[in-house]
mmCIF file of C-alpha atoms in Angstrom:
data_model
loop_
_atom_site.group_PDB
_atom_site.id
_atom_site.type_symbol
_atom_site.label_atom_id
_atom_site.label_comp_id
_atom_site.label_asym_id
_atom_site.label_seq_id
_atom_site.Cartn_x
_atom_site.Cartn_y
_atom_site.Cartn_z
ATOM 1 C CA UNK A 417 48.415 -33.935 14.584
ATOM 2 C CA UNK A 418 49.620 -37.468 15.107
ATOM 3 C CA UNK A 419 52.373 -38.800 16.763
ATOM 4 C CA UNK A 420 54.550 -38.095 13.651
ATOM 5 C CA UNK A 421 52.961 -34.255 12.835
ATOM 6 C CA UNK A 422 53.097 -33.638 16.845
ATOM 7 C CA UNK A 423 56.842 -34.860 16.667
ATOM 8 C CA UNK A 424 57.965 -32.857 13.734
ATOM 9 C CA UNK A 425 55.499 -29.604 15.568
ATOM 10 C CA UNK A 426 57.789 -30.366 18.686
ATOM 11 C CA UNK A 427 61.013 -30.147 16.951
ATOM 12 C CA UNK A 428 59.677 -26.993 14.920
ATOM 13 C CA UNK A 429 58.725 -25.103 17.971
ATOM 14 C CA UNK A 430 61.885 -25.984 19.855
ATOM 15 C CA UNK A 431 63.977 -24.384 16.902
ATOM 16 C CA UNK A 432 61.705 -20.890 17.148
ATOM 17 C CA UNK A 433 59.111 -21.263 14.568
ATOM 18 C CA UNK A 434 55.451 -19.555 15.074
ATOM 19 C CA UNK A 435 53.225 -22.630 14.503
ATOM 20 C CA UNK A 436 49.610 -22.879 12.873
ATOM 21 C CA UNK A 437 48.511 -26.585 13.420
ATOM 22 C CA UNK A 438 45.340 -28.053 12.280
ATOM 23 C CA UNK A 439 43.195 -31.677 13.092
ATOM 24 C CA UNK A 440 39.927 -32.856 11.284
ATOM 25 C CA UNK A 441 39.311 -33.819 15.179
ATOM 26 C CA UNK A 442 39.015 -30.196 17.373
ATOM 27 C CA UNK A 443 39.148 -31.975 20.501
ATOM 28 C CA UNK A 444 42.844 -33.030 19.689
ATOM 29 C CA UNK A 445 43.152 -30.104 17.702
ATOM 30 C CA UNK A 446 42.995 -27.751 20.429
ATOM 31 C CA UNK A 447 45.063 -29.847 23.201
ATOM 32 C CA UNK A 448 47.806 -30.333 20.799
ATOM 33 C CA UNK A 449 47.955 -26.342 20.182
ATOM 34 C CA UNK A 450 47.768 -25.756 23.596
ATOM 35 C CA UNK A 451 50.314 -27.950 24.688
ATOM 36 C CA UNK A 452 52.740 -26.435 21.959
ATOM 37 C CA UNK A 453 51.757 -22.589 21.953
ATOM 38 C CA UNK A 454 50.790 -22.752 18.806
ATOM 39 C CA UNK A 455 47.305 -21.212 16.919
ATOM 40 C CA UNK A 456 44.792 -23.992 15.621
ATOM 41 C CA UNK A 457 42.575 -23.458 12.742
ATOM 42 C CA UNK A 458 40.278 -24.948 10.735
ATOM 43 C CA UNK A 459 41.225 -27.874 8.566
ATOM 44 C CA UNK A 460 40.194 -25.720 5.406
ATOM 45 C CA UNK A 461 41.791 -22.613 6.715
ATOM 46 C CA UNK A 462 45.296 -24.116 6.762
ATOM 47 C CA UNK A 463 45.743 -23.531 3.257
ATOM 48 C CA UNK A 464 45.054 -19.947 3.319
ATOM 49 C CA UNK A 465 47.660 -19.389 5.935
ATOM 50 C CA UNK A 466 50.168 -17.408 5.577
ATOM 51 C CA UNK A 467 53.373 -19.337 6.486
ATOM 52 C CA UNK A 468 56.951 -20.257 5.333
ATOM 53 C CA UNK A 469 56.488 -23.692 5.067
ATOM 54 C CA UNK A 470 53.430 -26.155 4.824
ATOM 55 C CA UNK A 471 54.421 -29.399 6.130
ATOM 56 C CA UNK A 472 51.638 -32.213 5.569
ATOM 57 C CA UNK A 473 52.461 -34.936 8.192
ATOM 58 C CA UNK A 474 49.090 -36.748 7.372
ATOM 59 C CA UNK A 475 48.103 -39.604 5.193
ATOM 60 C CA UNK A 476 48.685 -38.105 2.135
ATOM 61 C CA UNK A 477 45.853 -36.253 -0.467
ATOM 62 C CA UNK A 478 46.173 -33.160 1.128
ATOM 63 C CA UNK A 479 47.233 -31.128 -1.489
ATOM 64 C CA UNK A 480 45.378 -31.946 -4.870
ATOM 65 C CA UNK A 481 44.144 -29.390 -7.336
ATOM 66 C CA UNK A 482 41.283 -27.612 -5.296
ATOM 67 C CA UNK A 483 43.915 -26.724 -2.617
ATOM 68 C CA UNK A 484 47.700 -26.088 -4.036
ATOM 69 C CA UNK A 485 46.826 -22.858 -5.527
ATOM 70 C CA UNK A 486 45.826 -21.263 -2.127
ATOM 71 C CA UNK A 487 48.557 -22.382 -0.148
ATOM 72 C CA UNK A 488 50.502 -19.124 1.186
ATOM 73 C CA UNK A 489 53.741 -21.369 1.765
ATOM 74 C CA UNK A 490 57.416 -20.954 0.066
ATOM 75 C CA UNK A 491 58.045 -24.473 0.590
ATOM 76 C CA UNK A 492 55.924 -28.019 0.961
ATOM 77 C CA UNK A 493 58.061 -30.086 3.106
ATOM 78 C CA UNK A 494 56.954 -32.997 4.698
ATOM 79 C CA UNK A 495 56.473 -36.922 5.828
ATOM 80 C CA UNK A 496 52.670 -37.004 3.921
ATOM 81 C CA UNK A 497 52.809 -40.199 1.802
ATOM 82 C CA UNK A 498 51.416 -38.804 -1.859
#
């Protein structure tokens, strides 16, 4: 939750999407949440959110082989760098 993940969360929000954000840091992950209605979980429990669209906005390696198959999402879409 970044400036570039709390950007795209912002423009998200603002179009009527139900938001589940998540932060390896729960300090920020919590303010951030707050400050955009939206639910915060667990870095691990992303993936096993059910969701329309899982959109990685962080350095990249978030999806590898121990987490693709659980994602819940009908689309990756994102800014992640691979």
């Amino acid at each position: 939750l970044g400036v570039v993940g709390q950007e795209v969360c912002r423009a998200l929000g603002q179009a009527g999407a139900t938001l589940v954000v998540t932060d390896p840091d729960p300090v920020r992950r919590a303010a951030v949440a707050r400050a955009l209605g939206a639910e915060a979980v667990n870095p691990e429990a992303i993936y096993d959110s059910p969701c329309d669209a899982f959109v990685p906005c962080g350095p990249g390696g978030t999806l590898c082989d121990a987490t693709i198959h659980r994602l819940k999402a009908a689309v990756v879409a994102g800014p992640a760098r691979g």
